[in-house]
Coordinates of N, CA and C in Angstrom, one line a residue:
X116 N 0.8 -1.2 0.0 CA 0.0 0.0 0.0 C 0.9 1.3 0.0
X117 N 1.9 0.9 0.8 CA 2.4 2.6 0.8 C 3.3 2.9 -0.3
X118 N 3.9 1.5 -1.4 CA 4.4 1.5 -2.6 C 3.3 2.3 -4.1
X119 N 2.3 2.1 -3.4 CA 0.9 2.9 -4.2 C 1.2 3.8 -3.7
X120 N 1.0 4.8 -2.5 CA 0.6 5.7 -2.2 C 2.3 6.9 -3.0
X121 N 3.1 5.9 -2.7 CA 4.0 6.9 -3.4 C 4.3 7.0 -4.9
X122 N 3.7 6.2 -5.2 CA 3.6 5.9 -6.9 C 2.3 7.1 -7.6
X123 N 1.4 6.9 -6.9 CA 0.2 7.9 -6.9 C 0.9 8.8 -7.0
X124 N 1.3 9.7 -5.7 CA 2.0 10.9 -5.7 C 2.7 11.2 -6.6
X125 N 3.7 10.5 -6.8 CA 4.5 11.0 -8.0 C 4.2 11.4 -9.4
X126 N 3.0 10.0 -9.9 CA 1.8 10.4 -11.2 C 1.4 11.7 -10.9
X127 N 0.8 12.2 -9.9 CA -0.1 13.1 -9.7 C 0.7 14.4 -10.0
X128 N 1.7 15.0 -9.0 CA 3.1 15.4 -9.1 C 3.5 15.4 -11.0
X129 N 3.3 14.1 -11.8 CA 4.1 15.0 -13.3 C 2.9 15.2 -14.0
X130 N 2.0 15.2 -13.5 CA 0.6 15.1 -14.3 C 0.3 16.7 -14.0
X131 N 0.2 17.1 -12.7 CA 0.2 18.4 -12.7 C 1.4 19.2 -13.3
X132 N 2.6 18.9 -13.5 CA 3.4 19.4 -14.0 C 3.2 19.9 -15.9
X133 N 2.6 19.1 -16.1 CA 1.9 19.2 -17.6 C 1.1 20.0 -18.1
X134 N 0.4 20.5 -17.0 CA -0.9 21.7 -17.1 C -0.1 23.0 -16.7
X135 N 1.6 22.8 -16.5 CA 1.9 24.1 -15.7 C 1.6 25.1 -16.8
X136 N 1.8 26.1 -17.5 CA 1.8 26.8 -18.8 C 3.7 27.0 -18.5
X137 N 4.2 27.0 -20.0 CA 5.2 27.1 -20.6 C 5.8 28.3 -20.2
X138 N 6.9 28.8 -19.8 CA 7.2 30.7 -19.6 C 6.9 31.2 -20.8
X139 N 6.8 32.1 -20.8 CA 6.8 33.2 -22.1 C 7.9 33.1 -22.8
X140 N 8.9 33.0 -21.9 CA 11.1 32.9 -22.9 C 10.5 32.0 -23.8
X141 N 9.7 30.4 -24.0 CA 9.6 30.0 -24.9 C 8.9 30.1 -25.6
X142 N 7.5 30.7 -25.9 CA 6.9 31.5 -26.6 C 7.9 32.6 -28.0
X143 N 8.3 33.4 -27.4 CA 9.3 34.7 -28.2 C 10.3 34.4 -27.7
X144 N 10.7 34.2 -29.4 CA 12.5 34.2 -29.9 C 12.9 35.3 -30.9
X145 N 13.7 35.6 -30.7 CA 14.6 37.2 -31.5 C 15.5 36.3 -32.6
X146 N 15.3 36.0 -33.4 CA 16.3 35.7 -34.5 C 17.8 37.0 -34.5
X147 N 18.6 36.5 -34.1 CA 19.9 37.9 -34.9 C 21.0 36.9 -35.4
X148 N 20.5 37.8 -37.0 CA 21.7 37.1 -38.0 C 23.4 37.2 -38.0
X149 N 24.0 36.9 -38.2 CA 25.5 37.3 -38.2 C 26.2 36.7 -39.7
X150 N 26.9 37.8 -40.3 CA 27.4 37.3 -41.7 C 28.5 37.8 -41.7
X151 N 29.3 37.2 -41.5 CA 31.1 37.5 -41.4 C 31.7 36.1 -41.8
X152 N 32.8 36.1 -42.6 CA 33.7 35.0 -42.9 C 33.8 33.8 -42.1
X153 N 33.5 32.5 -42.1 CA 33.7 31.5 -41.6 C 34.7 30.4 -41.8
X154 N 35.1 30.4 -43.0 CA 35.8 29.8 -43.6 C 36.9 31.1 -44.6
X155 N 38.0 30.6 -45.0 CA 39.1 31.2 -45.8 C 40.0 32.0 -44.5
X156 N 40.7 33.3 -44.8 CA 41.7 33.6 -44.1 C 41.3 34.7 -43.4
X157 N 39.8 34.7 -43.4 CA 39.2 35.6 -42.1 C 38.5 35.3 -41.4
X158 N 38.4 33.5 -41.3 CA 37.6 33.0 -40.8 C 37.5 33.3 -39.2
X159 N 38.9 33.4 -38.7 CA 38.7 34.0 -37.1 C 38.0 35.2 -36.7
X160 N 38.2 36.1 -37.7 CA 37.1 36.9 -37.1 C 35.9 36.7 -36.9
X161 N 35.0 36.0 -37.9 CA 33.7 35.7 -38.4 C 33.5 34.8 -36.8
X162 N 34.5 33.7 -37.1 CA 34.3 33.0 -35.8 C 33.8 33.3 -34.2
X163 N 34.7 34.6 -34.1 CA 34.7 35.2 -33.0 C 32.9 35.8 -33.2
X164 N 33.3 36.9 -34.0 CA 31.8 37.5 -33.9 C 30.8 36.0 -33.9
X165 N 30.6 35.6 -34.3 CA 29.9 34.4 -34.2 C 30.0 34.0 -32.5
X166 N 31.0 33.6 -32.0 CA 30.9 33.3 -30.5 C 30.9 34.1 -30.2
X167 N 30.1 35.5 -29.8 CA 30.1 37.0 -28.9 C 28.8 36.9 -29.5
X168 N 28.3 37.0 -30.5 CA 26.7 36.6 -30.5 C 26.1 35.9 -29.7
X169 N 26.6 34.6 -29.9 CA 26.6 33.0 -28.7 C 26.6 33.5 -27.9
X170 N 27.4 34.2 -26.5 CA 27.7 34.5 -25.5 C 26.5 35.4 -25.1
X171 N 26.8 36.4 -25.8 CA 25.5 37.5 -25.1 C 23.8 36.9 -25.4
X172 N 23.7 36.1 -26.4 CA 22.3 35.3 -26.1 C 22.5 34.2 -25.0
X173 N 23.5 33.7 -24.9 CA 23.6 33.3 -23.5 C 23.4 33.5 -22.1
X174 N 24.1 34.5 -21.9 CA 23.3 35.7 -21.0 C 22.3 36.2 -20.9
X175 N 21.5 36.6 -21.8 CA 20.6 36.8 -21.8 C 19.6 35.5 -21.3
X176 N 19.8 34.5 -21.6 CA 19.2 33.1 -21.5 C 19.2 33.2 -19.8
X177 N 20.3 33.3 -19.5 CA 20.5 33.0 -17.8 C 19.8 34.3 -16.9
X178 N 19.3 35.4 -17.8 CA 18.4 36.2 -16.8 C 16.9 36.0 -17.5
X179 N 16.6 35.2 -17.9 CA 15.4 34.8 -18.7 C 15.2 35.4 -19.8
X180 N 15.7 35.6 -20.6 CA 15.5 36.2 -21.9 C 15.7 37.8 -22.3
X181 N 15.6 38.3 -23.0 CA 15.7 39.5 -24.0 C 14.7 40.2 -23.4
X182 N 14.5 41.5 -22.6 CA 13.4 42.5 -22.5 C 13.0 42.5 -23.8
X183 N 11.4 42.1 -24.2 CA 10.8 42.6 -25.6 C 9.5 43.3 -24.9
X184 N 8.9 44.9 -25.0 CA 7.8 44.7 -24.3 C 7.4 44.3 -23.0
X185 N 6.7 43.6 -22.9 CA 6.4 43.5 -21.7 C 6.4 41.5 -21.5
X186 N 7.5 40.6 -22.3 CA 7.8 39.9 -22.2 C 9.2 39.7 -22.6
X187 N 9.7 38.4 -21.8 CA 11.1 38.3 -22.3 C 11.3 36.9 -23.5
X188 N 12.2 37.8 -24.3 CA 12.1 36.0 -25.1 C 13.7 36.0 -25.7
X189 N 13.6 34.5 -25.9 CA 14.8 33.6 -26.3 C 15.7 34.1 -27.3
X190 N 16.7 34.6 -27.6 CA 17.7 34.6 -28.8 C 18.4 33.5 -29.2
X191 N 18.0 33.9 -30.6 CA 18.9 32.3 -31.6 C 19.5 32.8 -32.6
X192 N 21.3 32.7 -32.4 CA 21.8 33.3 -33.1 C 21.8 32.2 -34.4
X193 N 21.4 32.8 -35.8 CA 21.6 32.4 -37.5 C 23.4 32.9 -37.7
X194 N 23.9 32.2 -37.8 CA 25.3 32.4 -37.7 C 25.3 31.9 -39.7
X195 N 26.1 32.9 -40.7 CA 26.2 32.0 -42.0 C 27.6 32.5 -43.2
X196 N 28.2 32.0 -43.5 CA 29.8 32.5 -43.9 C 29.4 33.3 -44.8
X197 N 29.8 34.7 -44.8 CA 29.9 35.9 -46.2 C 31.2 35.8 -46.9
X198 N 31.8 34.8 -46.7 CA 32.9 33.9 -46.8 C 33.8 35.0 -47.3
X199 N 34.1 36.5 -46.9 CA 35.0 37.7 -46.9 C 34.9 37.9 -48.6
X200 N 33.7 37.5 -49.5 CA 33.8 38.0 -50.4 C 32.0 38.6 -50.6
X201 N 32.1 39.7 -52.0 CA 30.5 40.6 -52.3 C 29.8 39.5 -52.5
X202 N 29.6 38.2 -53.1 CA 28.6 37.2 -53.6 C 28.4 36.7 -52.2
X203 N 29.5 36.0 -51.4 CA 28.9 35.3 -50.3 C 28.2 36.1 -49.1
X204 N 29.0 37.4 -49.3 CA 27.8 38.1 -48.0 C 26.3 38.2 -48.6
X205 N 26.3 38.5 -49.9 CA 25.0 39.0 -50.5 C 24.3 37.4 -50.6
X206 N 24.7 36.6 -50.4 CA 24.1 35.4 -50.7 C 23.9 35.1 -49.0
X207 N 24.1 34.9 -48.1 CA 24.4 35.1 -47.0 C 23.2 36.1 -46.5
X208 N 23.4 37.7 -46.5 CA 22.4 38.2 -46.1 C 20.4 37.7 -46.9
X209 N 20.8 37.5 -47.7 CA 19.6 37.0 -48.9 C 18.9 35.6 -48.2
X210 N 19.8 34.6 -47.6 CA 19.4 33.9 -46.5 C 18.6 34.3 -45.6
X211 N 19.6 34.9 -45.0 CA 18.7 35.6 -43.6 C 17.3 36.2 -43.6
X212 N 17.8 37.2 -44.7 CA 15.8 38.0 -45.2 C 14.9 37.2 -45.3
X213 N 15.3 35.9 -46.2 CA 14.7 35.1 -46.5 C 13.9 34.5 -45.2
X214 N 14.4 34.4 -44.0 CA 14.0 33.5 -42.9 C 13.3 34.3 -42.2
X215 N 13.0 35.9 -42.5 CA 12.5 36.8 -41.7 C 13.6 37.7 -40.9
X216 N 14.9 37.7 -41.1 CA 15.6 37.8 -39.8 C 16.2 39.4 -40.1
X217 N 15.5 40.0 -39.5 CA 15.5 41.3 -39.2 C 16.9 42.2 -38.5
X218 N 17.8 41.4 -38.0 CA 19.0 42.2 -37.1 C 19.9 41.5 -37.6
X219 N 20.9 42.2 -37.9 CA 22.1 41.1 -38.8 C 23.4 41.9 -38.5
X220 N 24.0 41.2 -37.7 CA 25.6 42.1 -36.9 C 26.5 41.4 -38.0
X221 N 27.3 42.3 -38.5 CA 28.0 42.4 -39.6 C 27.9 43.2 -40.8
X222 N 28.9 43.4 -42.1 CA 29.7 42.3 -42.5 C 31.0 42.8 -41.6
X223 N 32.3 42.2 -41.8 CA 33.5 42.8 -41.3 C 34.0 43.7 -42.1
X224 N 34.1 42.8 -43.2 CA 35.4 44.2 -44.1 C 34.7 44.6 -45.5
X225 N 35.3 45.0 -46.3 CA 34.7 46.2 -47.0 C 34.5 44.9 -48.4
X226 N 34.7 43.8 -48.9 CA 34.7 43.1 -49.9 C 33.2 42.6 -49.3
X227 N 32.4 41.8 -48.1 CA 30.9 42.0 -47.5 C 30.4 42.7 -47.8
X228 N 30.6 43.9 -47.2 CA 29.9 45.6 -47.4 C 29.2 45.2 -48.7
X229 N 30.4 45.2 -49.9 CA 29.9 45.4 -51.1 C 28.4 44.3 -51.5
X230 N 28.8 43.9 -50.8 CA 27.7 42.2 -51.1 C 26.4 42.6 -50.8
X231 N 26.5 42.9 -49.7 CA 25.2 43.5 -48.8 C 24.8 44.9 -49.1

């Protein structure tokens, strides 16, 4: 009996857990694009900006998300190589538009620029 009574409890316990409502962080997510070199001989930068993106949506994550309004929501950094030339950023940013993605940190250097 008391092998039930604690088996009960615990059903009961993830069953309520199921009805909890979801936070809002997973509701709204901020897409922010990044298009800097990932590959060839500027790939470290791209890289970097790419991990400082990562980081600060990170952060953000650990204080519950992004002030939007009067909720907070999740960042997902779109990270995609402009591979330090005008076709790959412009193919690259053309991506991102494509996905809706409205904030786009980059390009680095002036051969991007031209792309975008």
């Amino acid at each position: 009996m008391k092998h039930f009574l604690v088996a009960t409890a615990l059903a009961a316990a993830l069953i309520g857990q199921s009805f909890i409502a979801p936070p809002a962080f997973a509701e709204c997510v901020v897409k922010l694009g990044v298009v800097a070199p990932m590959s060839g001989g500027a790939a470290l930068w791209g890289i970097a900006m790419r991990g400082a993106a990562e980081m600060v949506a990170a952060e953000y994550a650990e204080k519950g998300g992004l002030p939007v309004g009067s909720q907070k929501c999740k960042i997902s950094v779109v990270a995609l190589d402009g591979k330090y030339s005008p076709e790959g950023a412009a193919a690259a940013a053309n991506n991102l538009a494509s996905q809706g993605i409205k904030l786009i940190i980059g390009p680095i250097g002036s051969p991007e620029m031209t792309g975008i």
